[in-house]
Coordinates of N, CA and C in Angstrom, one line a residue:
M1 N 17.5 5.4 -70.9 CA 16.7 6.2 -71.8 C 16.6 7.5 -70.8
P2 N 16.5 9.1 -71.9 CA 17.4 10.2 -71.1 C 16.0 10.5 -69.9
Y3 N 15.0 10.2 -70.1 CA 13.6 10.4 -69.5 C 12.7 9.4 -69.6
Q4 N 12.1 9.2 -68.4 CA 11.1 8.5 -68.3 C 9.7 8.9 -68.0
T5 N 9.0 8.3 -69.1 CA 7.4 8.8 -69.0 C 6.4 8.0 -69.2
Y6 N 5.1 8.9 -68.7 CA 3.5 8.7 -68.3 C 2.7 9.0 -68.9
S7 N 1.8 7.8 -69.9 CA 0.7 8.2 -71.0 C -0.4 7.6 -70.6
S8 N -1.1 8.4 -71.1 CA -2.8 7.6 -71.0 C -3.7 8.4 -72.0
L9 N -4.7 7.3 -72.2 CA -5.7 8.0 -72.8 C -7.0 8.4 -71.5
L10 N -7.3 10.1 -71.6 CA -8.5 10.1 -71.3 C -10.0 10.1 -71.5
N11 N -11.0 9.7 -70.7 CA -12.4 9.5 -71.1 C -12.9 10.1 -70.6
Q12 N -14.0 10.5 -70.5 CA -15.2 11.3 -69.6 C -16.8 11.5 -70.2
A13 N -17.7 11.4 -70.0 CA -19.1 12.1 -70.6 C -19.9 12.6 -69.0
G14 N -20.8 13.3 -69.6 CA -21.8 13.7 -68.8 C -21.6 14.8 -67.2
E15 N -21.7 14.2 -66.4 CA -21.4 14.7 -65.3 C -20.2 13.8 -64.4
N16 N -19.9 12.7 -65.2 CA -18.9 11.7 -64.2 C -17.5 12.3 -64.6
N17 N -16.7 11.6 -63.5 CA -15.4 12.4 -63.2 C -14.4 11.6 -64.5
P18 N -13.2 11.9 -65.2 CA -12.5 11.2 -66.3 C -12.4 10.2 -65.5
T19 N -12.0 9.0 -66.8 CA -11.5 7.6 -66.6 C -10.5 7.8 -67.4
E20 N -9.1 6.3 -67.2 CA -8.2 7.1 -68.1 C -7.5 5.7 -68.2
A21 N -7.2 4.7 -69.5 CA -6.6 4.0 -69.6 C -5.0 4.5 -69.8
I22 N -4.6 3.7 -69.1 CA -2.9 4.1 -68.5 C -1.9 3.0 -69.6
L23 N -1.1 3.7 -70.2 CA -0.7 2.9 -72.0 C 0.8 2.7 -71.2
L24 N 2.1 3.8 -70.4 CA 2.9 3.5 -69.7 C 3.3 4.2 -68.6
N25 N 3.6 3.6 -67.2 CA 3.8 4.4 -66.7 C 4.8 4.4 -65.7
E26 N 6.3 4.8 -66.2 CA 7.5 4.7 -66.0 C 7.8 5.4 -64.3
L27 N 6.9 6.3 -64.1 CA 6.8 7.3 -63.6 C 6.5 7.0 -62.1
G28 N 5.8 5.9 -62.1 CA 5.2 5.3 -60.8 C 4.5 6.3 -60.0
I29 N 3.6 7.1 -60.5 CA 2.8 7.9 -60.1 C 1.3 7.3 -60.4
S30 N 0.2 7.6 -59.9 CA -1.4 7.7 -60.1 C -1.5 9.4 -60.4
I31 N -3.0 9.2 -61.0 CA -3.7 10.4 -61.6 C -5.3 10.3 -61.3
E32 N -5.4 10.9 -59.8 CA -6.4 11.0 -59.6 C -7.6 12.4 -60.1
W33 N -8.7 11.8 -61.0 CA -9.4 13.1 -62.8 C -10.9 13.3 -61.9
T34 N -10.8 14.6 -61.8 CA -12.1 15.0 -61.1 C -12.6 16.1 -62.2
K35 N -14.0 16.5 -62.7 CA -15.0 17.2 -63.1 C -14.7 17.8 -62.6
V36 N -14.2 19.3 -62.9 CA -14.3 20.8 -62.3 C -16.0 21.3 -62.7
G37 N -15.9 21.7 -64.0 CA -17.1 22.1 -64.5 C -17.1 21.3 -65.5
A38 N -17.6 22.4 -66.7 CA -18.1 22.2 -67.5 C -17.0 22.0 -69.3
G39 N -16.2 21.3 -69.5 CA -15.1 21.2 -70.1 C -13.6 20.9 -69.4
I40 N -13.8 21.2 -68.2 CA -13.1 21.8 -67.4 C -12.5 20.4 -66.3
F41 N -11.6 19.6 -65.6 CA -10.7 18.4 -65.4 C -9.5 18.8 -64.2
K42 N -9.6 18.2 -63.3 CA -8.1 18.3 -62.4 C -8.4 16.8 -62.6
G43 N -6.3 17.2 -62.5 CA -5.9 16.0 -62.0 C -4.7 16.1 -60.4
V44 N -5.1 15.4 -59.9 CA -3.6 15.2 -58.9 C -3.0 14.2 -58.6
L45 N -2.0 14.3 -59.3 CA -1.2 13.4 -58.8 C -0.7 12.5 -57.6
S46 N 0.0 11.2 -57.8 CA 0.2 10.9 -55.8 C 1.0 11.1 -55.4
K47 N 2.1 11.7 -56.3 CA 3.3 12.2 -55.5 C 3.9 13.3 -56.7
P48 N 4.5 14.4 -56.2 CA 4.9 16.0 -57.0 C 6.1 15.3 -58.0
I49 N 5.7 16.3 -58.9 CA 7.2 15.8 -59.6 C 8.0 17.2 -60.0
D50 N 9.1 17.1 -60.4 CA 10.4 18.1 -60.5 C 9.7 19.0 -62.2
L51 N 9.2 19.9 -61.9 CA 8.3 20.3 -63.0 C 9.6 21.3 -63.7
T52 N 10.9 21.0 -63.7 CA 11.9 22.1 -63.9 C 12.4 21.2 -65.0
K53 N 12.1 19.5 -64.9 CA 12.6 18.9 -65.7 C 11.7 17.2 -66.6
T54 N 10.5 18.7 -66.4 CA 9.1 18.3 -66.9 C 8.3 18.7 -67.9
T55 N 8.0 17.7 -68.9 CA 7.0 18.3 -69.9 C 5.7 17.3 -69.9
L56 N 4.6 18.7 -70.5 CA 3.0 18.0 -70.4 C 2.6 17.8 -71.6
I57 N 2.0 17.0 -72.3 CA 1.5 17.2 -73.7 C 0.0 16.8 -73.4
I58 N -0.8 17.4 -73.7 CA -2.6 17.5 -73.7 C -2.7 17.4 -75.1
Q59 N -3.7 16.8 -75.8 CA -4.1 16.4 -76.9 C -5.3 16.0 -77.0
L60 N -6.3 16.5 -78.1 CA -7.0 15.6 -78.1 C -7.6 14.9 -79.0
Q61 N -8.3 14.3 -79.9 CA -8.5 13.6 -80.8 C -9.8 13.0 -80.8
A62 N -10.1 14.8 -81.7 CA -11.4 15.1 -82.0 C -11.2 16.7 -82.8
E63 N -11.8 16.5 -84.3 CA -12.1 17.6 -85.0 C -12.9 18.4 -84.2
N64 N -12.2 20.2 -84.6 CA -12.8 21.2 -83.8 C -12.7 21.0 -82.5
R65 N -11.5 20.8 -81.4 CA -11.7 20.7 -80.5 C -10.2 21.2 -80.3
I66 N -10.1 21.7 -79.0 CA -8.8 22.5 -78.6 C -8.7 21.8 -77.2
A67 N -7.4 21.8 -76.2 CA -7.0 21.0 -75.6 C -6.4 22.7 -74.7
T68 N -6.7 22.7 -73.5 CA -5.4 23.5 -73.3 C -5.6 23.5 -71.2
G69 N -4.3 23.8 -70.9 CA -4.0 23.0 -69.6 C -2.7 23.1 -69.2
G70 N -1.9 22.7 -68.0 CA -0.9 22.5 -67.8 C -0.8 21.7 -66.1
F71 N 0.3 22.3 -66.0 CA 1.0 22.1 -64.4 C 0.2 23.0 -63.7
I72 N -0.6 23.7 -62.6 CA -1.0 24.2 -62.2 C 0.1 24.8 -60.8
N73 N 0.5 22.6 -60.0 CA 1.8 22.9 -59.1 C 2.4 22.0 -59.6
S74 N 3.4 21.0 -58.8 CA 3.9 20.2 -59.0 C 3.1 18.9 -58.5
T75 N 2.2 18.9 -58.2 CA 0.8 17.4 -58.0 C -0.7 17.6 -58.8
T76 N -0.5 19.2 -60.0 CA -2.4 19.0 -60.0 C -1.5 19.4 -61.8
I77 N -2.8 19.2 -62.3 CA -2.9 19.5 -63.7 C -4.0 19.8 -63.8
R78 N -4.2 20.8 -64.5 CA -5.6 21.5 -65.0 C -5.8 21.1 -66.3
F79 N -6.9 20.8 -67.2 CA -7.1 20.8 -68.8 C -8.4 20.9 -68.9
N80 N -8.5 21.8 -69.9 CA -9.5 22.7 -70.3 C -10.0 21.7 -71.8
N81 N -11.4 21.2 -72.1 CA -11.8 20.8 -74.0 C -12.8 21.8 -74.0
C82 N -12.5 23.0 -75.0 CA -13.1 23.8 -75.6 C -13.2 23.3 -77.3
D83 N -14.1 24.0 -77.7 CA -14.7 24.4 -79.3 C -13.3 25.5 -80.1
R84 N -12.8 24.9 -81.2 CA -12.5 25.5 -81.9 C -12.0 26.9 -82.4
N85 N -14.0 26.7 -82.8 CA -14.5 28.4 -83.4 C -15.5 28.7 -82.4
N86 N -15.5 28.5 -80.8 CA -16.2 29.2 -79.8 C -15.4 28.5 -78.6
I87 N -14.2 29.7 -78.2 CA -13.4 29.1 -77.1 C -14.4 29.0 -75.9
I88 N -15.8 30.1 -75.2 CA -16.3 29.7 -74.2 C -17.2 29.1 -74.8
D89 N -17.2 27.7 -75.7 CA -17.8 26.7 -75.8 C -17.1 25.0 -75.1
S90 N -17.2 24.9 -73.9 CA -17.0 24.0 -73.8 C -17.8 22.7 -73.1
R91 N -17.5 21.3 -73.3 CA -17.6 19.9 -73.7 C -17.7 19.3 -72.5
D92 N -18.6 18.5 -72.4 CA -19.2 17.5 -71.1 C -19.0 16.2 -72.0
W93 N -17.9 15.9 -72.4 CA -17.0 15.1 -73.3 C -15.8 14.7 -73.5
V94 N -14.9 13.7 -72.9 CA -13.8 13.6 -73.5 C -13.5 12.1 -74.1
S95 N -13.2 12.1 -75.2 CA -13.0 10.5 -76.1 C -11.4 10.9 -76.3
N96 N -10.9 9.8 -75.5 CA -9.4 9.2 -75.3 C -8.3 10.7 -76.2
A97 N -8.1 11.6 -74.9 CA -7.4 12.5 -74.9 C -5.9 12.2 -74.6
V98 N -4.8 12.6 -75.4 CA -3.7 12.1 -75.0 C -3.2 12.8 -73.8
I99 N -3.0 12.4 -72.5 CA -2.1 13.1 -71.6 C -0.4 12.3 -71.0
E100 N 0.7 12.8 -71.5 CA 1.8 12.0 -71.7 C 2.6 13.6 -70.8
M101 N 3.4 12.7 -69.7 CA 4.2 13.4 -69.7 C 5.8 13.0 -69.3
K102 N 6.7 13.7 -69.6 CA 8.7 13.1 -69.7 C 9.4 13.7 -68.5
T103 N 9.5 13.0 -68.0 CA 10.6 14.0 -66.4 C 12.0 13.2 -66.8
F104 N 13.1 14.4 -67.7 CA 13.9 14.0 -67.9 C 14.9 14.2 -66.6
N105 N 16.0 13.1 -67.2 CA 17.5 12.3 -66.3 C 18.3 13.7 -65.7
E106 N 18.9 13.6 -64.7 CA 19.7 15.2 -64.6 C 20.8 14.9 -66.0

Protein backbone atom coordinates (compact mmCIF):
# COMPACT_ATOMS: atom_id res chain seq x y z
CA MET A 1 0.00 0.00 0.00
CA PRO A 2 1.19 3.52 -0.72
CA TYR A 3 -0.27 4.71 2.60
CA GLN A 4 -1.27 3.66 6.13
CA THR A 5 -4.77 4.33 7.42
CA TYR A 6 -6.42 5.18 10.73
CA SER A 7 -10.22 5.00 10.55
CA SER A 8 -12.79 5.26 13.34
CA LEU A 9 -16.37 6.22 14.19
CA LEU A 10 -16.77 8.91 16.86
CA ASN A 11 -19.77 9.16 19.21
CA GLN A 12 -20.61 11.67 21.93
CA ALA A 13 -23.65 12.88 23.91
CA GLY A 14 -24.28 15.58 26.51
CA GLU A 15 -21.29 16.58 28.61
CA ASN A 16 -19.39 13.34 28.01
CA ASN A 17 -16.10 13.11 26.16
CA PRO A 18 -16.34 11.41 22.76
CA THR A 19 -15.70 7.70 22.41
CA GLU A 20 -14.60 6.00 19.25
CA ALA A 21 -14.88 2.63 17.62
CA ILE A 22 -11.63 2.00 15.76
CA LEU A 23 -12.22 0.34 12.40
CA LEU A 24 -8.60 0.23 11.19
CA ASN A 25 -5.36 1.38 12.80
CA GLU A 26 -2.33 0.85 10.59
CA LEU A 27 -0.68 4.00 12.02
CA GLY A 28 -0.25 2.46 15.48
CA ILE A 29 -1.66 5.51 17.26
CA SER A 30 -4.36 6.19 19.79
CA ILE A 31 -6.42 9.37 20.09
CA GLU A 32 -7.68 10.78 23.38
CA TRP A 33 -10.83 12.80 22.66
CA THR A 34 -12.15 15.55 24.94
CA LYS A 35 -15.13 17.87 24.70
CA VAL A 36 -13.89 21.48 24.65
CA GLY A 37 -17.29 23.20 24.36
CA ALA A 38 -20.70 22.83 22.72
CA GLY A 39 -20.02 20.92 19.52
CA ILE A 40 -16.24 21.40 19.81
CA PHE A 41 -13.92 18.45 20.33
CA LYS A 42 -10.16 17.94 20.55
CA GLY A 43 -8.25 14.76 19.81
CA VAL A 44 -4.68 14.32 21.08
CA LEU A 45 -2.64 11.72 19.20
CA SER A 46 -0.35 9.37 21.12
CA LYS A 47 2.55 10.23 18.81
CA PRO A 48 3.26 12.90 16.18
CA ILE A 49 2.45 12.33 12.54
CA ASP A 50 4.05 13.88 9.46
CA LEU A 51 1.62 16.61 8.37
CA THR A 52 3.34 16.91 4.98
CA LYS A 53 2.28 13.33 4.15
CA THR A 54 -1.03 12.97 6.01
CA THR A 55 -4.62 13.67 4.98
CA LEU A 56 -7.53 13.96 7.41
CA ILE A 57 -11.22 13.48 6.63
CA ILE A 58 -13.91 14.28 9.21
CA GLN A 59 -17.44 13.50 8.07
CA LEU A 60 -20.76 13.56 9.91
CA GLN A 61 -23.41 10.99 9.12
CA ALA A 62 -26.36 13.23 9.97
CA GLU A 63 -28.67 15.36 7.86
CA ASN A 64 -28.19 19.14 8.11
CA ARG A 65 -24.92 18.85 10.04
CA ILE A 66 -21.49 20.13 9.02
CA ALA A 67 -18.14 18.90 10.28
CA THR A 68 -15.28 21.37 10.27
CA GLY A 69 -11.84 20.86 11.65
CA GLY A 70 -8.36 19.67 10.99
CA PHE A 71 -4.90 19.36 12.44
CA ILE A 72 -3.84 22.06 14.91
CA ASN A 73 -0.36 20.54 14.96
CA SER A 74 1.26 17.12 14.48
CA THR A 75 -0.42 15.69 17.61
CA THR A 76 -3.76 17.52 17.85
CA ILE A 77 -7.03 17.46 15.89
CA ARG A 78 -9.89 19.93 16.36
CA PHE A 79 -13.41 18.98 15.27
CA ASN A 80 -16.54 21.16 15.24
CA ASN A 81 -20.10 19.87 14.82
CA CYS A 82 -22.38 22.61 13.41
CA ASP A 83 -25.88 23.00 12.01
CA ARG A 84 -25.86 23.49 8.22
CA ASN A 85 -28.44 26.30 8.40
CA ASN A 86 -27.00 28.06 11.45
CA ILE A 87 -23.23 27.72 11.79
CA ILE A 88 -23.37 29.24 15.28
CA ASP A 89 -25.66 26.42 16.47
CA SER A 90 -23.31 23.69 17.68
CA ARG A 91 -24.63 20.41 19.02
CA ASP A 92 -23.76 18.38 22.06
CA TRP A 93 -23.97 15.04 20.30
CA VAL A 94 -22.15 13.19 17.58
CA SER A 95 -23.28 9.91 16.07
CA ASN A 96 -20.85 7.79 14.07
CA ALA A 97 -18.75 10.68 12.76
CA VAL A 98 -16.08 9.34 10.42
CA ILE A 99 -12.47 10.14 11.34
CA GLU A 100 -9.98 8.98 8.72
CA MET A 101 -6.27 9.71 8.43
CA LYS A 102 -3.98 8.47 5.70
CA THR A 103 -0.21 8.88 5.94
CA PHE A 104 1.45 8.34 2.58
CA ASN A 105 4.76 6.54 2.23
CA GLU A 106 7.78 8.23 0.69
